[in-house]
Short mmCIF file of C-alpha atoms in Angstrom, two decimals:
data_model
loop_
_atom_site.label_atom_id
_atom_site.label_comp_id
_atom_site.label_asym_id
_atom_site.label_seq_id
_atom_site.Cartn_x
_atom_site.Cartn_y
_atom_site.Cartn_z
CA UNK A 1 -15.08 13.43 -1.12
CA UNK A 2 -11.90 15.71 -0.67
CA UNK A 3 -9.49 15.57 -3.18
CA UNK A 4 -6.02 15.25 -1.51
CA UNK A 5 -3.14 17.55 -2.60
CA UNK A 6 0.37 15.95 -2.91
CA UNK A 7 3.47 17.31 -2.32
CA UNK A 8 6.12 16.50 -5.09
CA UNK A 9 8.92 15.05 -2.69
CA UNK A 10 12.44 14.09 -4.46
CA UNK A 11 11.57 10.42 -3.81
CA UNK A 12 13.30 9.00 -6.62
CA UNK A 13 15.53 6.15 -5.83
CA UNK A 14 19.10 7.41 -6.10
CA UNK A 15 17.27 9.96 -3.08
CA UNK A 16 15.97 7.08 -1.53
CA UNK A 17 19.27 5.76 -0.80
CA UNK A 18 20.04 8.56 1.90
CA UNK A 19 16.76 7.18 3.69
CA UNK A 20 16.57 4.96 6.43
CA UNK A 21 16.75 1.35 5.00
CA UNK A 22 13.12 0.05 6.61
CA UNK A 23 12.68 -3.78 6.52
CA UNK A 24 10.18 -4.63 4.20
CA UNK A 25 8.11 -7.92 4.30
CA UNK A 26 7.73 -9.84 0.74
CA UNK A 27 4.66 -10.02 -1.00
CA UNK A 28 3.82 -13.88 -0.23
CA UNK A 29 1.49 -14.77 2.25
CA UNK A 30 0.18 -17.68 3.81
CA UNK A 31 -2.79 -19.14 1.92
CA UNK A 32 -4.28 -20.81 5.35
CA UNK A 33 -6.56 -18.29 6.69
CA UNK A 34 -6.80 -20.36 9.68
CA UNK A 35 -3.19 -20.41 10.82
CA UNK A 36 -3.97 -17.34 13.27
CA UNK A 37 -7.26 -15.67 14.91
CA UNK A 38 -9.10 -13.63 12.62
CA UNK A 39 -7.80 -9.85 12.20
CA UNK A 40 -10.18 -7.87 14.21
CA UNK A 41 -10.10 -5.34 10.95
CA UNK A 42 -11.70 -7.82 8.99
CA UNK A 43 -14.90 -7.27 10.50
CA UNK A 44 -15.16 -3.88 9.89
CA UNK A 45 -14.27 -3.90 6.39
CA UNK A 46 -16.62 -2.57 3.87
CA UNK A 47 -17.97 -5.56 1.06
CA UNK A 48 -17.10 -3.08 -1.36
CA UNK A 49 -14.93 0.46 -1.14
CA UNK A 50 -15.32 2.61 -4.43
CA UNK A 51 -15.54 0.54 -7.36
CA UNK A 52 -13.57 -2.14 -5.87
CA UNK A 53 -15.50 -5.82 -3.73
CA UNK A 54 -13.23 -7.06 -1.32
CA UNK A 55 -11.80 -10.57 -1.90
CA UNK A 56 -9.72 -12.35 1.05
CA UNK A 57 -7.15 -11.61 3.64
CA UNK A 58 -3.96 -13.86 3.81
CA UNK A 59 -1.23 -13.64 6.76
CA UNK A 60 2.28 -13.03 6.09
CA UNK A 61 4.95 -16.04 6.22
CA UNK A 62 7.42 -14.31 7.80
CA UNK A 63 5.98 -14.74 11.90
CA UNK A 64 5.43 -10.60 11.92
CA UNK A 65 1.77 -11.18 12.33
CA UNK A 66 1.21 -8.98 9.34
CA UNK A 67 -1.65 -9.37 6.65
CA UNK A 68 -2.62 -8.63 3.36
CA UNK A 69 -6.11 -7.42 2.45
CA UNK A 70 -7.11 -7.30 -1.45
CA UNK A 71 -10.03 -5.66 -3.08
CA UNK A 72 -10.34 -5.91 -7.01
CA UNK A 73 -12.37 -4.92 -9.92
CA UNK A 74 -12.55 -8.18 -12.55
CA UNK A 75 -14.26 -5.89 -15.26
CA UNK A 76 -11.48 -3.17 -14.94
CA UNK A 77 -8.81 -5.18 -14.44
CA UNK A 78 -7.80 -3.73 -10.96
CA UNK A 79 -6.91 -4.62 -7.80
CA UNK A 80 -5.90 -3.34 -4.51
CA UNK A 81 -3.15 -4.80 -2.08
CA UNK A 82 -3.49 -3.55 1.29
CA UNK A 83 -0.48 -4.63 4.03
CA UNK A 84 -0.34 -4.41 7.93
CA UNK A 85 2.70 -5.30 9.37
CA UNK A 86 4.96 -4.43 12.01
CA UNK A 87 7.40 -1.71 12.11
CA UNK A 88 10.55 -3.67 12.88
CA UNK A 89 11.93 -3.30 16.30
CA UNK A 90 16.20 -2.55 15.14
CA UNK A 91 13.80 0.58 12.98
CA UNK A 92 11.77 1.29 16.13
CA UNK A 93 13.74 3.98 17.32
CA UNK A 94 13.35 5.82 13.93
CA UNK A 95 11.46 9.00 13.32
CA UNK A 96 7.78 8.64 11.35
CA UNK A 97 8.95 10.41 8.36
CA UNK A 98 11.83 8.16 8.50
CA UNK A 99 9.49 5.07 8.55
CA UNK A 100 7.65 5.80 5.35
CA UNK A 101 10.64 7.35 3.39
CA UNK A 102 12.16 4.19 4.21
CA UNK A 103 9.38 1.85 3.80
CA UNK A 104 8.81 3.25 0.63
CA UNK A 105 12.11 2.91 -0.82
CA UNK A 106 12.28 -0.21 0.11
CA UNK A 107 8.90 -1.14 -1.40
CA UNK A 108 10.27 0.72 -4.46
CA UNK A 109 13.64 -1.53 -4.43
CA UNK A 110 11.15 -4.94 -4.03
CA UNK A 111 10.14 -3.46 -7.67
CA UNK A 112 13.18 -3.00 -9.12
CA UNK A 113 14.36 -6.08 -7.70
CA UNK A 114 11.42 -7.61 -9.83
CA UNK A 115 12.13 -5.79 -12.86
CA UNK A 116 15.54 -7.42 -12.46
CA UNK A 117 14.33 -11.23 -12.64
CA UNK A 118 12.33 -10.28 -15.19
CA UNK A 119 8.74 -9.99 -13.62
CA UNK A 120 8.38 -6.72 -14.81
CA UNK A 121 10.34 -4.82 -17.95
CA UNK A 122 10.55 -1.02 -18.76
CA UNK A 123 10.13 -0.24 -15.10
CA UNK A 124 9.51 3.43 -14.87
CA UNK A 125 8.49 6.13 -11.76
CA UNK A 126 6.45 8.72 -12.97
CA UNK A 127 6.42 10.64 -9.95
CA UNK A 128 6.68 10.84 -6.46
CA UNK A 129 4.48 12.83 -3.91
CA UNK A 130 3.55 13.15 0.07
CA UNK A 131 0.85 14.88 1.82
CA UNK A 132 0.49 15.59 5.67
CA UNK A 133 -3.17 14.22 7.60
CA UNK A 134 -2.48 15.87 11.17
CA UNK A 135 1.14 14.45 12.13
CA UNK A 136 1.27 11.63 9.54
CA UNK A 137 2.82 11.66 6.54
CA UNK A 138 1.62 9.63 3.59
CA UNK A 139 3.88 8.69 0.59
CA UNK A 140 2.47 8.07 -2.87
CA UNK A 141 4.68 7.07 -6.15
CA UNK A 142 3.16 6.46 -9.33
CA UNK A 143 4.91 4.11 -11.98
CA UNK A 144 4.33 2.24 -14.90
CA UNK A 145 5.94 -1.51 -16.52
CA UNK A 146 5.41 -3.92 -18.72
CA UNK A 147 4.19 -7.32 -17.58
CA UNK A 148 3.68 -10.07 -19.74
CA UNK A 149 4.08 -7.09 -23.17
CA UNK A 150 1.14 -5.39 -21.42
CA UNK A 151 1.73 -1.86 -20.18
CA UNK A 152 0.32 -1.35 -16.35
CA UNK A 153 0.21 1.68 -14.31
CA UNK A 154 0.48 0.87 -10.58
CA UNK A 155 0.51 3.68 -6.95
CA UNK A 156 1.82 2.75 -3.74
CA UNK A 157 0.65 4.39 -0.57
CA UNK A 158 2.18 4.51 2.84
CA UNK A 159 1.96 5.61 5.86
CA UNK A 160 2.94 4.17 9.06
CA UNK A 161 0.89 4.57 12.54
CA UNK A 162 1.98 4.05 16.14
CA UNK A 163 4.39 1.31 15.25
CA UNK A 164 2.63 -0.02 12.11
CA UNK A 165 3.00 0.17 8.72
CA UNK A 166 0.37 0.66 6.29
CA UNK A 167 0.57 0.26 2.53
CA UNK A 168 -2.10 -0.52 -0.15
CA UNK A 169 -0.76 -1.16 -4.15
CA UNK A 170 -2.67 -0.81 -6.64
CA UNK A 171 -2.41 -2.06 -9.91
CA UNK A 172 -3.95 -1.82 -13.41
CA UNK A 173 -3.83 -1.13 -16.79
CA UNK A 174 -1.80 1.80 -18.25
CA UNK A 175 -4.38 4.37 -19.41
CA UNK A 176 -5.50 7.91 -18.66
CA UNK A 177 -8.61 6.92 -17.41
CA UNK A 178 -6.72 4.88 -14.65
CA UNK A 179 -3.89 7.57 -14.26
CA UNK A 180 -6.26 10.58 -14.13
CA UNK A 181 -8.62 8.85 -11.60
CA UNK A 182 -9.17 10.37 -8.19
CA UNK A 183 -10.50 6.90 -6.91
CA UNK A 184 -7.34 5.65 -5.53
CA UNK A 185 -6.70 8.59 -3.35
CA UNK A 186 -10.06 8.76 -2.13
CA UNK A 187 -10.27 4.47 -1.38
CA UNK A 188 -6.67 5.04 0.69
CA UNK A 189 -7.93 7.57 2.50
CA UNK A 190 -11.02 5.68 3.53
CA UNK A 191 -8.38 2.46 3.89
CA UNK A 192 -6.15 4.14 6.09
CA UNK A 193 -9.21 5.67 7.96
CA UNK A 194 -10.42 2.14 8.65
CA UNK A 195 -6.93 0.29 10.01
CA UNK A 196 -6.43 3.33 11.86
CA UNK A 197 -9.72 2.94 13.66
CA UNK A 198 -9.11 -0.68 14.34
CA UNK A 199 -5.37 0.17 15.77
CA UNK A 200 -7.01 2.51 18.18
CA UNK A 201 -10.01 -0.06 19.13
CA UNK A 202 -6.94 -2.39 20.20
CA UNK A 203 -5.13 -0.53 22.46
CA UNK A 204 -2.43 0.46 19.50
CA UNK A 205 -2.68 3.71 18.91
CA UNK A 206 -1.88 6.41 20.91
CA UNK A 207 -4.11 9.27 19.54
CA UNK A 208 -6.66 9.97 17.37
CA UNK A 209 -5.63 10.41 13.61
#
């Protein structure tokens, strides 16, 4: 597979402040699968994407119709978030790079408001990067904490499509291994591949990506 070249972008978050504050839904879902029809994405998800075996799906709470995908790796001690959601409509007059600069910090605030009630400790960004796929932008920060006196490593992606947002977090141990790894650009790419596809079988999207 390619390997994607990023960007370094001055994304940290005294920058991020200048961006467009994008609504961000919280990280809770619903745990009642049944609450809503089926995401049509679901059935063309993969059992297993890289080293990762897909898990569950859970809506959000919040009445956006968004949802939460996860993929994991027990033995490695990884997992993958993935979120579709609505852009918000008071954002929906806002330019795409706007959207994920915005989305991002405020992904990146969600974090720090963590760190704050103690979830995390010794939050830290390592570094922040986008890369252009045709007119999209894709935003990817790196950044390591402590949770629980164990030091992880986790990388946000996001992008936003047609009036969607798309993230996926991933989160593991701190190590090289994990922070040298090509894996997690490559299983985005094929992530944000996939959602886009869907978006476009529905009617959503307005091109090709």
């Amino acid at each position: 597979m390619a390997v994607f070249r990023y960007c370094m972008l001055a994304l940290s978050l005294s920058l991020l402040s200048a961006c467009a504050s994008v609504k961000l839904p919280g990280d809770s879902a619903s745990n009642d699968e049944n609450q809503a029809e089926t995401p049509t994405l679901i059935q063309a998800l993969p059992e297993s994407i890289e080293t990762f075996d897909y898990e569950n799906y859970r809506y959000f709470e919040d009445g956006t119709e968004g949802f939460q995908l996860r993929y994991s790796n027990p033995r490695k001690r990884r997992m993958a978030s993935i979120y579709v959601y609505p852009v918000d409509k008071e954002n929906e007059g806002l330019e795409h790079d706007q959207l994920v600069l915005g989305s991002t910090r405020a992904t990146m605030q969600a974090l720090g408001n963590a760190v704050k009630q103690g979830y995390y400790a010794n939050f830290n960004v390592v570094d922040a990067a986008t890369r252009s796929q045709g007119v999209r932008t894709i935003a990817r920060v790196q950044a390591t904490y402590l949770q629980q006196n164990l030091a992880s490593y986790t990388l946000v992606y996001q992008t936003e499509y047609d009036g969607t947002f798309l993230k996926i977090r991933f989160t593991m141990p701190d190590n090289e291994s994990n922070r040298s790894s090509r894996e997690w650009d490559q299983f985005a790419d094929q992530m944000f591949k996939l959602i886009i596809e869907d978006l476009d079988a529905q009617g959503s999207g307005a091109s090709s990506a």
